[in-house]
Amino acid sequence: MKRLLLLSLLCPPLLAADPVEADFYKITTFATPKETAMEVGSIDLMPDGKLALGTRRGEIWIVSGAGSNDASQVSYQLYASGLHEVLGIAYNPKDKNLYATTRYEITRLKDTDHDGRADVFENVNDSWSVSGDYHEYAIGSRFDKAGDLWVTLCLTGSFSSAVPFRGWALRIKPDGTMVPTCSGIRSPGGVGFDADGEVYYCDNQGPWHGSCTLQHLVPGSFQGHPGGNIWYDLAPNMGPRPIDPLPEAFQGERSRKEDRPGGDPDRMVTERTRIKELLPPAVYLVHGKIGNSASAIICDLSGGKFGPFSKQLFIADQSHSNLSRVYLETVNGIKQGVVFPFRSGFTSGLIGGRMDEEGRVFVGGSDRGWGARGGKPFCFEKCEWTGKTPFEVHEMHARPDGFEVTFTEPVDVATAGDVKSYSMREFTYAYREQYGGDEIEEILPKITAAEVAADGKSVRLRISPLTKGHIHELHLDGIRSAAKAPLLHKVGYYTLNEIPAK
Amino acid sequence: MPRLLLALFLASACARAVEPAAFSIKTMTAQMKYDSADLLVQSGQPVKITFENGDDLPHNLVFCQPGTDTAAMALKQMEKPEEALKRNWLPDDPRIWAHSKMLNPHEKEVISFTAPQKPGNYPYVCTFPGHALTMRGVLKVAPMGDKLHDLKFALYLGNWKELPDFSKLTPHREGGIEDNLLQVKLDDYKNEFGVVFTGKLIAPKKGSYRFYLSSDDGSRILIDGKEILAYDGIHPSGDIKEAGLTLEKGEHEYRLEYFQAGGQIELYAAWKGADTQITPLSTWLHPHWKGGAKKQKEYDPIPLVVKDEAVIYRNFIQGAGNRGIGVGYPGGVNIAWSAESMNLALIWRGAFMDAARHWNSRGGGHEKPLGYDVLQPTGEATPAFYASEKPEAEWPKWDKAKRYEGFHWLGYSLDAKRSPTFRYTWEGAEVEETFSVEGDGNKPDGKAKLTRTVKVTGKLPANAWYRIGSGSFENKDGSFISKSTPGYRITAAGAQIAGQNLVIRAQTGTMTITYQWAQ
């Protein structure tokens, strides 16, 4: 019996080739107008199935026919040009105007003579500053549930904030007033919403960030990089400036129990106890494995038209030219969750992204300045579900003594119930001023039990130990579906900010 | 007794001494590159490099032996990253013979060494993880090449706009040049002449050679009677022209024709073989030659072409602050508006803007106007409106860290020709500004004119002034001539000179100001 099981593990079924991403999600690359480089920086939906694309070259294009099954039906109208980088585009159904987030301004665009080209460019808000540094990108959101726009502002370079509100997230109210909302931002790549309308942004690896991250923009929170905290005086609504995190990581040898005065500053967990405003990243988008340059945040609100991952988030990446998938949950009042690879193979570095009601994900971007795996200098593409359900981890929930993992298809009880089908590795990043950082403090816990639920759709894993603040990297190499298929993606990374109470 | 006495200066025939080579290498912001990827030194030459890290990431400068695969070398240390980190990412590799420290962002270090004796290409690289693929360059160690032999000159007098056919002219004076270096040195007359230099060039072996030429005014080089390089016409010695040629081993006839119309006199010529450095053949060295590396343009230009509609370009425009809005109008006149100071920042003519800087890589930096005759009637990003009892008062200056109080930017609308009307408020009054162009800015006929119409509604503060120019102006027939370079003329009803300010008493209603280049 035991021998048979081992044999079946060693010899995966040879019925068909292992599934590949393209079996489940297909990518369509659109031709774009020859007179421009369509370096998509932002995408929003407009009425009648149209899209608005904002580009790094400062243009706004209205796209028709991109939803059609026939990619040649796509057509483009240049709505505006000469803007200073459109890294946020938002259609307002109330006034039927487009709002562009550009380098130093949110601009409302109107086409008063209805010739298809904007002729009025109104400053909605320009209350943040620019020093002229290339790095001071402004990444804007769509309208949130309150009708506000969010702007996340890159620091001046990687470390500091030369002018007000570099390194902050701001909210622009419908009347145009600005509310400083979160500090601690380094280099945002995108702002988006989850299914409940909560606001998130992606930050990029650098000082204070060992990896790219998905971060929850809770008003009043400090997101981790203290470079912009000099502007608290200008934001009385935010309260007093938080105490600074310790700039240096733990340098001693932990095994010799060397310690340093002021505590152990290398992990988010210890600094969280000191700095009450500090909010840890909801999910580490593990550097080099999930991506290298996280950008757009796309929530699946299509009610199943994009496959089985309803309400989950899809994170675009410029460097890896891919989408990854995030499942979030709230534990002890804090967002945390798991990220899985989802779909690679886009033809340039992804920056902007948006899903329509029919479950079509429109993405685009460029490889300019950082390079991208896709290989093309820019792209505008569509990713759609083929209708085939991939065998994937569906959700991953933290439990007091492990995790509960659910699947998109019923599992094979023999493999899913065997602890040897899984392995886990825990690690973290030093929370420190220095640029980037390695995966450190590795722990290889024991998986003591794997209990398959009666419906065959979930497995309860008992792990010893769980480590608060660590990323829990779960490998599920041995698992098969009831139909004996392997998982499409066999590794996920759960950021365990909080361990649920028993 | 000739009134025009010209003489060629005869320098001593000693060879150039081996001076220390001084270079400055900067890391380019956000491009993962050094600004110089090509350094040229002589064997055994003392070298001093000022290495400046202008980027936001740490970088070093590591020199290796010829043939070193620097990318592989840098990558290899990642096998033991803990050890590499302890060495601050300097690979433990015997092929490294000189290096800087790992510089933090915006640090600087001066490193000195003696160039290797052995000629060759010595690669240099940044060994910080992930940088080596693009952040690299080559230090070329090569001996100097040969000079010209039997160099003679023939001097001609004449007033030309381009090189004449010297063969049909009679030389005014002829002679030999002792040190065999091309040179033009004059005693008391410096305009309207030409010189033909002839000499022998000895190619050490059969192969390809490059020739370099720059001059003020025109010149050309002929090898064995065939023109290979020309830089004719009246111009400053801005560029170094170059051309390649295959030469047989042995003696070749080298002929350089040069003429001077007026103004500066400069002549630079050089050559280089496969095994030698760029070797000057002239006494004067072109400033771009120093250091050996040729300055290369980073990107192909992306000129924004203005046809029959105005073109808007919002980006970092040099001289227009950080909220510049470029407008290229049909008719070859362009402006940059500042949404920082709510004022006209720049006027220029000719081509509009080159977007290459901003539309390549990360797009950092301020781009200057692509055209010419750039006017900045008032200081950079200073407002036009100011309330003061004294119109000669010093106007507010741009503080990059602050916004101007009392101003609020409203935006702009475009007319049927996409020409913008800028809108803002100042102390509650609403202001609209539009610009129109007459004449053709591309033509130097003095007719190109920019008209600025300012419409103020609402109540202005007491003693409100509207400044339209700063610096020295001369009132001439109701126009105000700026004494700056390029010169220009401002015309506006009610304008007055008040110290260094040219102002109009600001009132509700319409002000009209015209700007014209002086001819």
Coordinates of N, CA, C and O in Angstrom, one line a residue, chain B residues 347-410:
Chain B
I347 N 10.1 82.3 -24.7 CA 9.7 82.5 -26.1 C 10.9 82.1 -26.9 O 12.0 82.4 -26.6
W348 N 10.6 81.3 -28.0 CA 11.7 81.0 -28.9 C 11.1 80.7 -30.3 O 9.9 80.7 -30.5
R349 N 12.0 80.7 -31.2 CA 11.6 80.5 -32.6 C 12.3 79.3 -33.2 O 13.2 78.8 -32.7
G350 N 11.8 78.9 -34.4 CA 12.3 77.7 -35.0 C 11.5 76.5 -34.5 O 10.3 76.6 -34.2
A351 N 12.3 75.4 -34.4 CA 11.6 74.1 -34.0 C 11.1 74.2 -32.6 O 11.6 75.0 -31.7
F352 N 10.2 73.3 -32.2 CA 9.5 73.4 -31.0 C 10.3 72.7 -29.9 O 11.1 73.3 -29.2
M353 N 10.1 71.4 -29.7 CA 10.7 70.6 -28.6 C 11.2 69.3 -29.2 O 10.6 68.7 -30.1
D354 N 12.3 68.8 -28.6 CA 12.7 67.4 -28.8 C 12.3 66.6 -27.6 O 12.7 66.9 -26.5
A355 N 11.5 65.6 -27.8 CA 10.9 64.8 -26.7 C 11.8 63.6 -26.3 O 11.5 62.8 -25.5
A356 N 13.0 63.5 -27.0 CA 13.8 62.3 -26.9 C 14.3 62.1 -25.4 O 14.3 61.0 -24.9
R357 N 14.6 63.2 -24.7 CA 15.1 63.0 -23.4 C 14.0 62.4 -22.5 O 14.2 61.6 -21.6
H358 N 12.8 62.9 -22.7 CA 11.7 62.5 -21.8 C 11.0 61.2 -22.3 O 10.4 60.5 -21.4
W359 N 11.2 60.8 -23.5 CA 10.5 59.7 -24.0 C 11.4 58.5 -24.2 O 11.1 57.5 -24.9
N360 N 12.6 58.6 -23.7 CA 13.5 57.5 -23.6 C 13.9 57.2 -22.2 O 13.8 58.1 -21.3
S361 N 14.2 55.9 -21.9 CA 14.6 55.5 -20.6 C 13.6 56.1 -19.5 O 12.4 56.1 -19.8
R362 N 14.1 56.6 -18.4 CA 13.2 57.1 -17.4 C 12.8 58.5 -17.6 O 12.0 59.0 -16.8
G363 N 13.3 59.1 -18.6 CA 12.8 60.5 -19.0 C 13.2 61.6 -18.0 O 12.5 62.5 -17.8
G364 N 14.4 61.5 -17.4 CA 14.8 62.5 -16.4 C 15.3 63.8 -17.0 O 15.8 63.7 -18.2
G365 N 15.3 64.8 -16.3 CA 15.9 66.1 -16.7 C 15.1 67.1 -17.4 O 14.0 66.7 -17.9
H366 N 15.6 68.3 -17.5 CA 14.9 69.3 -18.2 C 15.4 69.4 -19.6 O 16.6 69.5 -19.8
E367 N 14.5 69.5 -20.6 CA 14.9 69.6 -22.0 C 14.9 71.1 -22.4 O 13.9 71.8 -22.1
K368 N 15.9 71.5 -23.1 CA 15.9 72.9 -23.6 C 15.0 73.0 -24.9 O 14.8 72.0 -25.6
P369 N 14.6 74.2 -25.2 CA 13.8 74.4 -26.4 C 14.7 73.9 -27.6 O 15.9 74.0 -27.6
L370 N 14.0 73.4 -28.6 CA 14.7 72.8 -29.8 C 15.1 73.9 -30.7 O 16.1 73.8 -31.5
G371 N 14.4 75.0 -30.7 CA 14.7 76.1 -31.6 C 15.8 77.0 -31.1 O 16.7 76.6 -30.4
Y372 N 15.7 78.3 -31.5 CA 16.8 79.2 -31.2 C 16.2 80.6 -30.8 O 15.0 80.8 -30.8
D373 N 17.1 81.5 -30.5 CA 16.7 82.8 -30.0 C 15.8 82.7 -28.9 O 14.7 83.3 -28.9
V374 N 16.2 82.0 -27.8 CA 15.3 81.8 -26.7 C 15.3 83.0 -25.8 O 16.3 83.5 -25.4
L375 N 14.1 83.5 -25.6 CA 13.9 84.7 -24.7 C 13.3 84.3 -23.4 O 12.4 83.5 -23.4
Q376 N 13.8 84.9 -22.3 CA 13.2 84.7 -21.0 C 13.0 86.1 -20.5 O 13.8 86.7 -19.8
P377 N 11.8 86.7 -20.9 CA 11.6 88.1 -20.6 C 11.7 88.5 -19.1 O 12.2 89.5 -18.7
T378 N 11.2 87.5 -18.2 CA 11.4 87.7 -16.8 C 12.1 86.5 -16.2 O 12.3 85.6 -16.9
G379 N 12.5 86.6 -15.0 CA 13.2 85.5 -14.4 C 12.5 84.2 -14.4 O 11.3 84.1 -14.7
E380 N 13.3 83.1 -14.2 CA 12.6 81.7 -14.3 C 11.5 81.6 -13.3 O 11.7 81.8 -12.1
A381 N 10.4 81.2 -13.8 CA 9.2 80.9 -13.0 C 8.9 81.9 -11.9 O 8.6 81.7 -10.8
T382 N 9.0 83.2 -12.4 CA 8.5 84.3 -11.5 C 7.2 84.8 -12.0 O 6.9 84.8 -13.2
P383 N 6.3 85.2 -11.1 CA 5.0 85.7 -11.5 C 5.0 87.0 -12.2 O 6.0 87.8 -12.0
A384 N 4.0 87.3 -13.0 CA 3.9 88.6 -13.6 C 3.3 89.6 -12.6 O 3.7 90.7 -12.5
F385 N 2.2 89.1 -11.9 CA 1.5 90.0 -11.0 C 2.3 90.1 -9.7 O 2.8 89.1 -9.1
Y386 N 2.3 91.4 -9.2 CA 2.8 91.6 -7.9 C 2.3 92.9 -7.4 O 2.1 93.9 -8.2
A387 N 1.9 93.0 -6.1 CA 1.4 94.2 -5.5 C 2.5 94.9 -4.7 O 3.1 94.3 -3.8
S388 N 2.8 96.1 -5.1 CA 3.9 96.9 -4.4 C 3.7 98.4 -4.7 O 3.3 98.8 -5.7
E389 N 4.0 99.1 -3.6 CA 3.9 100.6 -3.9 C 4.9 101.0 -4.8 O 4.8 102.1 -5.5
K390 N 6.0 100.3 -4.9 CA 7.1 100.7 -5.8 C 7.2 99.7 -6.9 O 7.6 98.5 -6.7
P391 N 7.0 100.1 -8.1 CA 7.1 99.1 -9.2 C 8.6 98.7 -9.5 O 8.8 97.7 -10.1
E392 N 9.5 99.4 -8.9 CA 10.9 99.0 -9.1 C 11.3 97.9 -8.1 O 12.5 97.5 -8.0
A393 N 10.4 97.6 -7.2 CA 10.7 96.6 -6.2 C 11.2 95.3 -6.8 O 10.9 95.0 -7.9
E394 N 11.9 94.6 -5.9 CA 12.3 93.2 -6.4 C 11.1 92.3 -6.4 O 10.4 92.2 -5.4
W395 N 10.9 91.7 -7.6 CA 9.8 90.7 -7.7 C 10.1 89.4 -7.0 O 11.2 89.1 -6.7
P396 N 9.0 88.7 -6.6 CA 9.3 87.5 -5.9 C 10.1 86.5 -6.8 O 10.0 86.5 -8.0
K397 N 11.0 85.8 -6.2 CA 11.8 84.8 -6.9 C 11.3 83.4 -6.6 O 10.7 83.1 -5.6
W398 N 11.6 82.6 -7.6 CA 11.2 81.2 -7.5 C 11.9 80.4 -6.3 O 13.1 80.4 -6.3
D399 N 11.1 79.9 -5.4 CA 11.6 79.0 -4.4 C 11.1 77.7 -4.7 O 9.9 77.4 -4.6
K400 N 12.0 76.8 -5.1 CA 11.6 75.5 -5.6 C 10.8 74.7 -4.6 O 10.1 73.7 -5.0
A401 N 11.0 75.0 -3.3 CA 10.4 74.2 -2.3 C 9.0 74.7 -2.0 O 8.3 74.1 -1.2
K402 N 8.6 75.8 -2.5 CA 7.3 76.4 -2.1 C 6.5 76.8 -3.4 O 7.0 76.9 -4.5
R403 N 5.2 77.0 -3.1 CA 4.3 77.5 -4.2 C 4.1 79.0 -3.9 O 4.2 79.4 -2.8
Y404 N 3.8 79.7 -5.0 CA 3.5 81.1 -4.8 C 2.2 81.3 -4.2 O 1.2 80.6 -4.6
E405 N 2.1 82.1 -3.2 CA 0.8 82.3 -2.5 C 0.0 83.3 -3.3 O 0.5 84.2 -4.0
G406 N -1.3 83.1 -3.2 CA -2.2 84.1 -3.9 C -2.6 83.6 -5.3 O -3.5 84.2 -5.9
F407 N -1.8 82.7 -5.8 CA -2.1 82.3 -7.2 C -2.8 80.9 -7.2 O -2.5 80.0 -6.4
H408 N -3.7 80.7 -8.1 CA -4.4 79.4 -8.2 C -4.5 79.1 -9.7 O -5.1 79.8 -10.5
W409 N -4.0 78.0 -10.1 CA -4.0 77.5 -11.5 C -5.3 76.9 -11.8 O -5.8 76.0 -11.1
L410 N -5.9 77.4 -12.9 CA -7.2 76.8 -13.2 C -7.2 75.9 -14.4 O -8.0 75.0 -14.6

